[in-house]
Coordinates of C-alpha atoms and ligand atoms in Angstrom, one line a residue:
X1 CA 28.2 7.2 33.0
X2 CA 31.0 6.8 35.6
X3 CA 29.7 8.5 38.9
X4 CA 31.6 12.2 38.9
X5 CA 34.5 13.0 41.4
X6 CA 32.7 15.7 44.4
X7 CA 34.9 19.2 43.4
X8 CA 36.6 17.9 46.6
X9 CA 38.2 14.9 45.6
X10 CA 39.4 16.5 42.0
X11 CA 42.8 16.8 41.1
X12 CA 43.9 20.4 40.5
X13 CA 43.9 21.8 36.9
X14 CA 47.3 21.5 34.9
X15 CA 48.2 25.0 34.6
X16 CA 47.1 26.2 31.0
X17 CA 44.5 23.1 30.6
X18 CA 41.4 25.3 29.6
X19 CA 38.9 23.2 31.8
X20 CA 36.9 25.3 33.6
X21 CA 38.1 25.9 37.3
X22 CA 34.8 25.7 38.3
X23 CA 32.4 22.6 37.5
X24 CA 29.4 23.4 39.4
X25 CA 29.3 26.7 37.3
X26 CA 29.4 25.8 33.9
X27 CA 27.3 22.7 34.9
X28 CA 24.2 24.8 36.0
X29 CA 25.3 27.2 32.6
X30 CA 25.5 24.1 30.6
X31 CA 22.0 23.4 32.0
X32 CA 20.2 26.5 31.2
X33 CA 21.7 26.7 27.4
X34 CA 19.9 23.3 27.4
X35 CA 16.7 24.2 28.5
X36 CA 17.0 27.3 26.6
X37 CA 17.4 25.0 23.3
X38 CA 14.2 22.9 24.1
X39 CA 12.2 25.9 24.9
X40 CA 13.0 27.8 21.7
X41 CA 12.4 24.4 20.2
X42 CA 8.7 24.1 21.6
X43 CA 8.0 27.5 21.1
X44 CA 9.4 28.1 17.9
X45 CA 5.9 28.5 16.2
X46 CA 5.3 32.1 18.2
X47 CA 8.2 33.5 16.5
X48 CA 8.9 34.8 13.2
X49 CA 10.2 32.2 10.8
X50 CA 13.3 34.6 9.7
X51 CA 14.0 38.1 10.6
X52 CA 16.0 40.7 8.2
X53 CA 19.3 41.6 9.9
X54 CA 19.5 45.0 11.7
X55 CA 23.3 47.1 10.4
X56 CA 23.7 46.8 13.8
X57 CA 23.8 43.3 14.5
X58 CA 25.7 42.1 11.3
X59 CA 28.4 45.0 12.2
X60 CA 29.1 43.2 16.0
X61 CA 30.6 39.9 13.5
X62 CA 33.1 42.6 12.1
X63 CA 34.9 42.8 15.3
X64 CA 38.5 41.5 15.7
X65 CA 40.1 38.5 16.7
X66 CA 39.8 38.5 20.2
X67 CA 43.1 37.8 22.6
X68 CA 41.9 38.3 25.6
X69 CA 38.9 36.1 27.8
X70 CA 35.3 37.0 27.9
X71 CA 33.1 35.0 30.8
X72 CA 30.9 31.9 28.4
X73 CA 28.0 33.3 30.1
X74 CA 28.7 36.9 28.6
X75 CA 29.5 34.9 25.5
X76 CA 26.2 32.9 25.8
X77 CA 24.1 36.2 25.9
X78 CA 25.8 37.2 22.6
X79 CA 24.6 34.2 21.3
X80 CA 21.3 34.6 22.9
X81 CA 20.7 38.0 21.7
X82 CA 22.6 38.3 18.5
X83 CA 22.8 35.0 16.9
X84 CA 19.5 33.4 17.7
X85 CA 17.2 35.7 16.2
X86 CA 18.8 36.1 13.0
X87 CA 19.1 32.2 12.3
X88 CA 17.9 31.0 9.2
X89 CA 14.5 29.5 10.4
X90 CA 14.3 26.1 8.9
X91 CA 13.5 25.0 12.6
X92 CA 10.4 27.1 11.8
X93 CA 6.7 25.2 10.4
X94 CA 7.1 28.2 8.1
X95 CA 9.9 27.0 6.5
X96 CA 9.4 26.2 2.8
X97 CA 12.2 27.4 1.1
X98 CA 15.2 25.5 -0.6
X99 CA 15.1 21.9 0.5
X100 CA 15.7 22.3 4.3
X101 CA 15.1 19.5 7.2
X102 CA 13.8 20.9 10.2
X103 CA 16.1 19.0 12.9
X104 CA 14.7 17.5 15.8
X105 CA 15.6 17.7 19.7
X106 CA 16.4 14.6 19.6
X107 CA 19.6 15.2 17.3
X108 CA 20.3 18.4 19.2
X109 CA 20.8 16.2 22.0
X110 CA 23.3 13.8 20.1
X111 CA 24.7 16.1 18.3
X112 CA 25.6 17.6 22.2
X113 CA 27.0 13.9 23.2
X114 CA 28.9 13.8 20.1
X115 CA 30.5 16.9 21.0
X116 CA 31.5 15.7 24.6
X117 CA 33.2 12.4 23.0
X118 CA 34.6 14.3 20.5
X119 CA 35.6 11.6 18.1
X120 CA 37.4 11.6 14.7
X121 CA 35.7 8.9 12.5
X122 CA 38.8 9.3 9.8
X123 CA 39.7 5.9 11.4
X124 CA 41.5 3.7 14.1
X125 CA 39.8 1.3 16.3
X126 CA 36.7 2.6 18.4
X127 CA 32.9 2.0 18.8
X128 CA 32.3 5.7 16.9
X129 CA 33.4 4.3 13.9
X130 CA 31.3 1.0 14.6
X131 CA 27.8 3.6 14.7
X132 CA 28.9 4.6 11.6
X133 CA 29.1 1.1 10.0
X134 CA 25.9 0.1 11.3
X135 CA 24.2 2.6 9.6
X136 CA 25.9 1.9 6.5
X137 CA 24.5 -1.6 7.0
X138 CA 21.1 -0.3 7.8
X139 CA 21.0 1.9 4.4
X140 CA 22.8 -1.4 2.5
X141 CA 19.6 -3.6 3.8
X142 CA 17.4 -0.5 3.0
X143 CA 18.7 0.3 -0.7
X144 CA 18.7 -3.5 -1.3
X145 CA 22.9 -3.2 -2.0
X146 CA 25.2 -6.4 -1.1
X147 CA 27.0 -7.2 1.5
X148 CA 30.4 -5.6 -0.3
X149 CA 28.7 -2.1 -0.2
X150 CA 30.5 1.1 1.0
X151 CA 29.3 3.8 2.5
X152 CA 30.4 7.4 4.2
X153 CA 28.9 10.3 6.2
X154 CA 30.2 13.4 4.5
X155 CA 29.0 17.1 4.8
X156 CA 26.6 17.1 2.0
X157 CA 24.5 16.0 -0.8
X158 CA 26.8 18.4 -3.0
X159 CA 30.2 16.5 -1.8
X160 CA 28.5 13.2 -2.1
X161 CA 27.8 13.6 -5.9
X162 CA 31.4 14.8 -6.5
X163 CA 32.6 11.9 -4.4
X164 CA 30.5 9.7 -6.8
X165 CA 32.1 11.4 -9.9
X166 CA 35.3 10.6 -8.4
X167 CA 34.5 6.9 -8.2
X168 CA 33.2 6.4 -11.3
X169 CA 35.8 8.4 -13.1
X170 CA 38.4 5.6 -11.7
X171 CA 36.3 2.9 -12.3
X172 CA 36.1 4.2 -15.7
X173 CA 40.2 5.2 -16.3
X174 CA 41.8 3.0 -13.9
X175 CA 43.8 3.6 -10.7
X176 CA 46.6 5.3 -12.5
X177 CA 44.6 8.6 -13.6
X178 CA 45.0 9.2 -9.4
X179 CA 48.5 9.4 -10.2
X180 CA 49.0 10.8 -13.8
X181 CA 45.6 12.7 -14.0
X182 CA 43.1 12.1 -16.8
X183 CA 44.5 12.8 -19.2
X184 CA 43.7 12.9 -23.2
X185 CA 41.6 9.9 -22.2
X186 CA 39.9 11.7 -19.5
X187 CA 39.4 14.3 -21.6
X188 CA 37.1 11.9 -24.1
X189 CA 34.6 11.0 -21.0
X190 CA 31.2 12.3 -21.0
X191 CA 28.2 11.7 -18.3
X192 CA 24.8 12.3 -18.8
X193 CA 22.1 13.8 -16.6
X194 CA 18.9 15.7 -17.2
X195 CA 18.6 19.5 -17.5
X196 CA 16.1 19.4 -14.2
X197 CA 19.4 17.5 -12.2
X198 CA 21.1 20.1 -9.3
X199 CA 23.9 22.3 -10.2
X200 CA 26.2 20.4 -8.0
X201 CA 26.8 17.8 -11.0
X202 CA 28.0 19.8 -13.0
X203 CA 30.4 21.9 -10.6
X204 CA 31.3 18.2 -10.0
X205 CA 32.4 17.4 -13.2
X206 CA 34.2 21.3 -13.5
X207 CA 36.2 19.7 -10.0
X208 CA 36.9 16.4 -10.8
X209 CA 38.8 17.6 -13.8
X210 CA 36.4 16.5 -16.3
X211 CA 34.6 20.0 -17.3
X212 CA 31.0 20.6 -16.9
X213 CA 31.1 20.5 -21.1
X214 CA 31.5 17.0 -20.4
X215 CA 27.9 17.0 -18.7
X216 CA 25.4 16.5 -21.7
X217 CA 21.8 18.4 -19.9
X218 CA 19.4 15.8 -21.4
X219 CA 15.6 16.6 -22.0
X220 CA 12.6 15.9 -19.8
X221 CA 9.8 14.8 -20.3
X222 CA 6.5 16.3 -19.2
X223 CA 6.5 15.2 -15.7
X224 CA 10.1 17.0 -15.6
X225 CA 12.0 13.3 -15.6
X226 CA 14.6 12.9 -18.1
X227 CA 13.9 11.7 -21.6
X228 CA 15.2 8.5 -21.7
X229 CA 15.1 7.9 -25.1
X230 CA 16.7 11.3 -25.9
X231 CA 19.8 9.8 -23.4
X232 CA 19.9 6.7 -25.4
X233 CA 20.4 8.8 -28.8
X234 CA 22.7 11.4 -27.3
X235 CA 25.0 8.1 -25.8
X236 CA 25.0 6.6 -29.2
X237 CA 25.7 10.3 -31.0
X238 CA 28.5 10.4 -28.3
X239 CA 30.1 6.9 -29.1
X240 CA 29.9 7.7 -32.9
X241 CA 32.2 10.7 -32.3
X242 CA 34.9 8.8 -30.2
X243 CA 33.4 9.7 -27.0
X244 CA 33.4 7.3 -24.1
X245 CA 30.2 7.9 -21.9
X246 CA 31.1 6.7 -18.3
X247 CA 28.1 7.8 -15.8
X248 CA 24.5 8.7 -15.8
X249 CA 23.2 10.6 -13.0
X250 CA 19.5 10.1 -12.0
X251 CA 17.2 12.3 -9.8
X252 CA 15.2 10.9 -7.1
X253 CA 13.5 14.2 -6.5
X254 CA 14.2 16.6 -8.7
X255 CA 15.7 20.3 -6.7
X256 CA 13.0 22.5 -9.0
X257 CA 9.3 21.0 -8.7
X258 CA 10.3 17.3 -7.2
X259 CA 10.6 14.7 -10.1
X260 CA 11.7 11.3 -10.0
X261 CA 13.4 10.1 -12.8
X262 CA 12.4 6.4 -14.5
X263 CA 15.1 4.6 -12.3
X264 CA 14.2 1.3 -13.3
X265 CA 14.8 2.0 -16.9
X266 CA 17.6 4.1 -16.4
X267 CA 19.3 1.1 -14.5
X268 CA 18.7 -1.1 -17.6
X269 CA 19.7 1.2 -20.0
X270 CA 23.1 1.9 -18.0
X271 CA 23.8 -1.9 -17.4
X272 CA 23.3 -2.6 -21.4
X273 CA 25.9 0.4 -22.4
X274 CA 27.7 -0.5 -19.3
X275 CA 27.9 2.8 -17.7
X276 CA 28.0 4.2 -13.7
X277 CA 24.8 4.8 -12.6
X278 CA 24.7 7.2 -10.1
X279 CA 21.1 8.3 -8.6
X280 CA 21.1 12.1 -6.9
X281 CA 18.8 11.4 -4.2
X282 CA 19.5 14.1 -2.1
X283 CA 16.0 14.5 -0.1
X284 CA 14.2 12.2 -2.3
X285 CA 16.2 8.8 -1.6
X286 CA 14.7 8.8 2.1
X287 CA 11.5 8.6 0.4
X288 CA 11.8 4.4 0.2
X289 CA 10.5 4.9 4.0
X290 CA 7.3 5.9 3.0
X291 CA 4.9 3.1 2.0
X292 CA 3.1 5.5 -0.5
X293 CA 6.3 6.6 -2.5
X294 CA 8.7 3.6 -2.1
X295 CA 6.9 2.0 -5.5
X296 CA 7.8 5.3 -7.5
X297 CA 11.7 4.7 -6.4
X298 CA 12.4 1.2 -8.1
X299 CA 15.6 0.9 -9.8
X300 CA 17.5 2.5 -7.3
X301 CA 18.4 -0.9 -5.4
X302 CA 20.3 -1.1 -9.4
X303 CA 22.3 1.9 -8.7
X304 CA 25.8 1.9 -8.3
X305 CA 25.8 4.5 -6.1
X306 CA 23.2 7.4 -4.1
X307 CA 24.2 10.1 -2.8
X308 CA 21.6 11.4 -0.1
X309 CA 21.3 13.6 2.8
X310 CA 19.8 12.9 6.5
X311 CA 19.4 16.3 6.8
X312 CA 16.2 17.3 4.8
X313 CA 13.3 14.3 4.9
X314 CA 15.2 12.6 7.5
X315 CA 15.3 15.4 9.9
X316 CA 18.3 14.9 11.4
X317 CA 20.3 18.9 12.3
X318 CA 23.3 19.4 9.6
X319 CA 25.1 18.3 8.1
X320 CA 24.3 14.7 7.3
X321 CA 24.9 13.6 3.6
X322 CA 25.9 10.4 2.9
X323 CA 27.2 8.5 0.2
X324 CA 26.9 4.6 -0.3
X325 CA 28.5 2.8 -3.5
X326 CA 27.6 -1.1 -4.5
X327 CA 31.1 -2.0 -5.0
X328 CA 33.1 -0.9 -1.5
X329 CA 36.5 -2.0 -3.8
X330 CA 35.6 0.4 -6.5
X331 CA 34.7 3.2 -3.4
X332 CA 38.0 2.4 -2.6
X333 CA 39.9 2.6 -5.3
X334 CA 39.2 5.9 -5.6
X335 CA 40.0 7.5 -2.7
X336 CA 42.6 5.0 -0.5
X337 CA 46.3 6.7 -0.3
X338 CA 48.8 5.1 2.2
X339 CA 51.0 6.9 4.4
X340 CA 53.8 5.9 6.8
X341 CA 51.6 7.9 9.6
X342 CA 48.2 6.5 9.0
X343 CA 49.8 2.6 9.1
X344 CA 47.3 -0.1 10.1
X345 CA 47.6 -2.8 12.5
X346 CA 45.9 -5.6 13.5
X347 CA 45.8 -4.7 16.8
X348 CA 45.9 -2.0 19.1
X349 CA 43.8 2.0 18.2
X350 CA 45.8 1.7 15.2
X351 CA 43.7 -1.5 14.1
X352 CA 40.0 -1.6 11.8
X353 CA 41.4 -1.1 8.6
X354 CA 39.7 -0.2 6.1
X355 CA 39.0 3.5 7.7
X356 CA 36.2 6.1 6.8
X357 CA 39.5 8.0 5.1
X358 CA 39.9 5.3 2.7
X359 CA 36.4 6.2 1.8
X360 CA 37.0 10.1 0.7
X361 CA 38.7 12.8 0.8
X362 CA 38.7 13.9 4.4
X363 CA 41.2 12.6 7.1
X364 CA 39.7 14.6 10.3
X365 CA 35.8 13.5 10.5
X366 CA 33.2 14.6 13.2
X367 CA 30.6 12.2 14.7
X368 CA 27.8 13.2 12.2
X369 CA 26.8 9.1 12.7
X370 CA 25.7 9.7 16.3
X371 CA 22.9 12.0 15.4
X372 CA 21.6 9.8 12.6
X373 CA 22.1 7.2 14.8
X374 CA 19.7 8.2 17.4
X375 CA 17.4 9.8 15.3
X376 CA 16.4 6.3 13.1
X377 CA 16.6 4.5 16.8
X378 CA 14.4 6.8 18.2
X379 CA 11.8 7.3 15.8
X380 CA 12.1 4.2 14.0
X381 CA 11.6 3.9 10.2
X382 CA 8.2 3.6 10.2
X383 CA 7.3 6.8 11.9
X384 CA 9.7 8.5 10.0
X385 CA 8.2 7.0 6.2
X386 CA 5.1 8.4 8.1
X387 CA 6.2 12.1 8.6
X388 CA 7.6 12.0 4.8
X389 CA 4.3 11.3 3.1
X390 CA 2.6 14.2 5.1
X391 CA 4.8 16.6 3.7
X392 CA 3.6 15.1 0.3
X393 CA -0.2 14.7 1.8
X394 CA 0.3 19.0 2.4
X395 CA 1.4 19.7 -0.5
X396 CA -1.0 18.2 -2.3
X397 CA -3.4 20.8 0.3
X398 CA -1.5 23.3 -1.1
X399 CA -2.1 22.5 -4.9
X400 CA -5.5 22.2 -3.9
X401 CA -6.1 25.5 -2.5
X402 CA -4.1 26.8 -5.1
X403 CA -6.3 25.6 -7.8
X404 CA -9.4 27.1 -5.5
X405 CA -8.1 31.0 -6.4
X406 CA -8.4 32.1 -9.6
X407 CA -5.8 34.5 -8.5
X408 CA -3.1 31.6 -8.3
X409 CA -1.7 29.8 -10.9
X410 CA 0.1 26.3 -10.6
X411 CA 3.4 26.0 -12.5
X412 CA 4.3 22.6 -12.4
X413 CA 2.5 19.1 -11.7
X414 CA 2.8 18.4 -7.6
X415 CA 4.4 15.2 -7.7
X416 CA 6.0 14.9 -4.2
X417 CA 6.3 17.7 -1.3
X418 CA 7.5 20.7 -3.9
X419 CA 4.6 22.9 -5.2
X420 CA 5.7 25.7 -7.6
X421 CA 3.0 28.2 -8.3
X422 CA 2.5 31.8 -8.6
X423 CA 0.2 35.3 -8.3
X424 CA -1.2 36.0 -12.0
X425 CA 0.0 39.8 -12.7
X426 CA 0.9 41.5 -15.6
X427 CA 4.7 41.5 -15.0
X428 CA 4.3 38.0 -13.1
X429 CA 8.5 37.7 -13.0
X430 CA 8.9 40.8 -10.3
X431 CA 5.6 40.5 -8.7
X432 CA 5.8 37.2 -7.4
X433 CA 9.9 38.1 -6.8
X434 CA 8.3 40.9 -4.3
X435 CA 6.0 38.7 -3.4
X436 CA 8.2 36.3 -1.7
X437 CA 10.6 38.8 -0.3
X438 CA 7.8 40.1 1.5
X439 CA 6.4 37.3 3.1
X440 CA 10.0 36.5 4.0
X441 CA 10.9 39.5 5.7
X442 CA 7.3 39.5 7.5
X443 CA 8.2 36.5 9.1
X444 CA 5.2 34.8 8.0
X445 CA 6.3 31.8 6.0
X446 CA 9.4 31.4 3.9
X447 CA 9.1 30.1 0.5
X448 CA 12.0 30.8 -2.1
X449 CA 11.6 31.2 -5.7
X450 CA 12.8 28.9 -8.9
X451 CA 12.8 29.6 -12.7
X452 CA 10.4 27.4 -14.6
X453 CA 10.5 27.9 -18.6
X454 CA 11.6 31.5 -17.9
X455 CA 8.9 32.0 -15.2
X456 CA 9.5 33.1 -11.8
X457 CA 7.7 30.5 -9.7
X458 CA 7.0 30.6 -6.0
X459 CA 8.6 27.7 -5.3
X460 CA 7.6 25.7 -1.4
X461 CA 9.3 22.5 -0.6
X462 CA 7.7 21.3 2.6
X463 CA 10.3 18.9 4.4
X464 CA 9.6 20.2 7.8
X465 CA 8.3 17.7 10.1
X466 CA 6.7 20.7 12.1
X467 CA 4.7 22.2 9.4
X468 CA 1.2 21.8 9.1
X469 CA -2.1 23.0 7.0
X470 CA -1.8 26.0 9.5
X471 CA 1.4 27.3 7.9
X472 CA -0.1 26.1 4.1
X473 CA -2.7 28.5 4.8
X474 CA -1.1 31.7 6.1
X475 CA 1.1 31.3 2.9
X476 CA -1.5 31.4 0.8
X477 CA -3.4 34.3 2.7
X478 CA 0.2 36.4 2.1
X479 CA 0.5 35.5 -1.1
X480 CA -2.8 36.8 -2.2
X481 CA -2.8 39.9 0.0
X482 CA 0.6 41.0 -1.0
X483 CA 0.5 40.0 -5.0
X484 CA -3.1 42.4 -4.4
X485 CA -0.8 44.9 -3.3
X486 CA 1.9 44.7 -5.5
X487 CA 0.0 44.0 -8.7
X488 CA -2.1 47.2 -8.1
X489 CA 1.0 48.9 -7.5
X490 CA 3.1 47.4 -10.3
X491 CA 4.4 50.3 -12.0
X492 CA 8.2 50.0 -12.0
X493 CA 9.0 51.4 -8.9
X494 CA 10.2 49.7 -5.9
X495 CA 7.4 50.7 -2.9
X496 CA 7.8 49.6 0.8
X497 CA 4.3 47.8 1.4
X498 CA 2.4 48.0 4.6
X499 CA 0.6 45.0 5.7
X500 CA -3.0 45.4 5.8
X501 CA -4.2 44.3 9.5
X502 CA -4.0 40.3 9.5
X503 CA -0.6 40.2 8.0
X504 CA 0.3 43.1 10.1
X505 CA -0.4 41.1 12.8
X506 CA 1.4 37.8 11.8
X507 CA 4.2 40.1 11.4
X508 CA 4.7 41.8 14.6
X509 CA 6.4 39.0 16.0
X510 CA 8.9 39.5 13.7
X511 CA 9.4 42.9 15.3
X512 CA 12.8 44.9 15.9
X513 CA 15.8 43.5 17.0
X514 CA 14.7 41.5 20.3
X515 CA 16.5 41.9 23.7
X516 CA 17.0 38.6 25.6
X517 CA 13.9 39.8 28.0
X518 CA 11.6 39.6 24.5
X519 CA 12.9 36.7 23.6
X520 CA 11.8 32.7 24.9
X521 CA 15.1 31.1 24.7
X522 CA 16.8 33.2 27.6
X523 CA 14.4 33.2 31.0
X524 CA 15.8 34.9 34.1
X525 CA 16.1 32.5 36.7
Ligands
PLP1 C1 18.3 17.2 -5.8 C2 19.4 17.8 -5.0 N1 20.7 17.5 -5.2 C3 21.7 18.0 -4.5 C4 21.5 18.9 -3.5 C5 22.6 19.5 -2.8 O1 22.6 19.0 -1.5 P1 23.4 19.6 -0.3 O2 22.8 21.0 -0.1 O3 23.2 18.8 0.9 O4 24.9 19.7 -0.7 C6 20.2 19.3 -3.3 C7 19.9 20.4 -2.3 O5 18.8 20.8 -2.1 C8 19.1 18.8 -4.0 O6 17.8 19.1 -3.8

């Protein structure tokens, strides 16, 4: 960094320039919010992992637009107080729910830098841009894709699918359907996935013009992978009726209970019928760090494209998905559009063509690079494969102690970090619903739920790097003291249940609305 002017020596604010007057003041406020961050990050196991949102509170984000100034430190105190305690809690070791990384301070800290610089990746010449590259490069050398790869930070796992829709719906029609639409010929393509595959492929199929009709749900198998030999019959059904089947979407980690789909012979069946093969591997892709599950991911090096996110097993703060495509001309194709404003030179800012924008839909682009960036510097690949298969080690301690109490049932096979279980009761559906809710709003753990066969399942997908047989075990103590209480009390009505003392006492730190005195992230200094 460039040594800083002395206040002194600074050239005056341009009148309206909304630099602070001021350095030395938001420095040492810049400082503390800092601190803050880090200390709320250290001590984030002594609070509650989510608390319910007071009337209150969610009524102060009614307010109006505001014209006039408010001091950043009366604005930082909101934040503080208002905005802080009612986060999600995915930075919490209690966090189970969904499929949610846990960040790290270490992206805090570059998401902060990234911030500072600012930077659109959409294109033109600058080292941002080069970040970005090199970790395409690192994920082409990862994946095993060729030199022509493509690849693109984009917000999610969700966007990256439709993305890969997108390219494989050209690849399939031909430039020209950007222009005319699809068309009756669009209107004949079909993709395959299985019935356990995320709801974004279909919503991608609904966008990209195609209709989620057009999406055959193909059976699983026992171990929840798809049926490949149900595929191969429905693609040949297909064909027989005029249909042309253009992609097959994989799972590397199934959303509901973790299953990996047979890649390999998924890739050989889609290079014989000569269809896109497209692998979802939103939190599972990451796995091929980890020396224990990188065997159970072969076949995706064959993939045309994956569609993954940094932001669950890799840890790095949202958003971070990321899409990479074997054949960068075919990523291209797709979404490259000239225009007089956006020309490219050879040399100059204007220079470095092809741009991130060639790459999808979005012109303006933040510096998500910079966090992944330092985040696989600093921990290096080997330490993160190492944090992934502990969350698959836990959960494993979780479907142990599951099977322990006869009161627990287990609903599907553990095959990575996602156990789904629940509390045997008589109406087992809005028991373990309750169940869940409770624990939630105790602040002890927070699990979600998932819909297996018709059964509600406790469903706990442990990504967090933080979480530990600790949290495993507190679940599992809430779960079986509030299914006791709510089975016994299962007779229809809804009842507000009291904690009996150890609960109780896990949940007072999730106690009322706290005041920036109560809470860790604001110390008077
Ligand atoms: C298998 C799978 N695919 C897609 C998604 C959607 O990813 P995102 O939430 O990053 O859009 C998820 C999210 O959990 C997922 O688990």
């Amino acid at each position: 960094m460039t040594k800083a002017l002395r206040a002194t020596q600074r050239p005056p604010q341009p009148d309206g320039s909304l630099d602070p007057q001021d350095w030395d003041e938001i420095r040492a406020l810049g400082h503390r919010m800092l601190d803050d961050m880090i200390d709320y990050t250290a001590s984030i196991r002594e609070q509650p992992v989510w608390r319910p949102i007071p009337d209150d509170v969610r009524a102060r984000f009614h307010a109006t637009l505001p014209v006039a100034p408010t001091e950043l430190a009366d604005v930082y105190r909101e934040f503080t107080d208002f905005i802080v305690p009612y986060a999600t809690g995915n930075v919490h070791p209690g966090f189970m729910g969904w499929v949610h990384g846990g960040g790290t301070v270490v992206g805090m800290l570059a998401e902060m830098l990234s911030a500072g610089l600012n930077a659109n990746l959409g294109g033109r010449d600058h080292i941002p841009i080069e970040v970005e590259r090199q970790i395409v490069a690192w994920m082409r050398d990862l994946f095993g894709f060729p030199a022509g790869a493509s690849g693109i930070f984009v917000t999610g796992t969700s966007m990256a699918n439709l993305m890969a829709v997108l390219v494989a719906r050209t690849a399939a029609l031909g430039a020209s359907a950007r222009r005319h639409g699809v068309g009756e010929e669009g209107a004949q393509l079909a993709a395959y996935t299985s019935r356990a595959a995320h709801g974004c492929i279909s919503k991608a199929m609904d966008i990209a013009g195609l209709g989620s009709d057009a999406l055959r749900q193909v059976a699983t198998d026992r171990q929840h992978r798809i049926d490949i030999e149900a595929l191969r019959a429905r693609i040949a059904q297909d064909r027989r009726a005029g249909i042309k089947p253009f992609l097959v979407v994989g799972s590397a980690g199934t959303v509901d209970i973790g299953a990996i789909d047979d890649l390999g012979a998924l890739s050989a069946l889609c290079r014989e019928e000569r269809i896109w093969f497209h692998v979802d591997g939103a939190y599972g892709a990451l796995g091929v760090l980890s020396a224990e599950l990188a065997p159970r991911l072969t076949g995706l090096e064959d993939a045309d494209s994956i569609a993954l996110d940094f932001h669950k097993w890799g840890q790095v703060p949202y958003d971070a998905g990321f899409l990479m495509v074997r054949d960068g001309e075919r990523h291209r194709d797709a979404f490259a559009a000239p225009a007089a404003y956006l020309r490219r030179e050879t040399r100059g800012l204007a220079a470095g063509s092809p741009w991130p924008c060639d790459l999808g839909p979005d012109l303006s682009r933040g510096f998500r690079a910079l966090k992944t960036w330092f985040t696989l510097k600093t921990y290096g690949t080997k330490r993160l494969g190492a944090m992934i298969t502990r969350t698959c080690s836990l959960a494993r301690y979780l479907e142990t102690r599951i099977l322990a109490e006869p009161q627990l049932e287990l609903l599907a096979p553990v095959q990575l970090n996602v156990v789904c279980f629940r509390y045997r009761a008589a109406d087992a559906n809005t028991v373990n619903g309750e169940i869940v809710a409770d624990i939630q709003e105790a602040g002890i753990a927070a699990p979600s739920t998932t819909v297996l066969d018709g059964e509600l399942a406790i469903r706990v997908a442990i990504v967090n790097h933080r979480t530990d047989t600790r949290d495993i075990d507190a679940l599992i103590s809430a779960v079986l003291e509030f299914g006791a209480q709510r089975a016994s009390r299962d007779d229809g009505a809804v009842l507000a249940i009291e904690p009996s003392p150890p609960l109780a006492m896990q949940a007072a730190a999730a106690a009322p609305a706290p005041s920036s005195r109560t809470l860790s992230l604001v110390k008077p200094r």
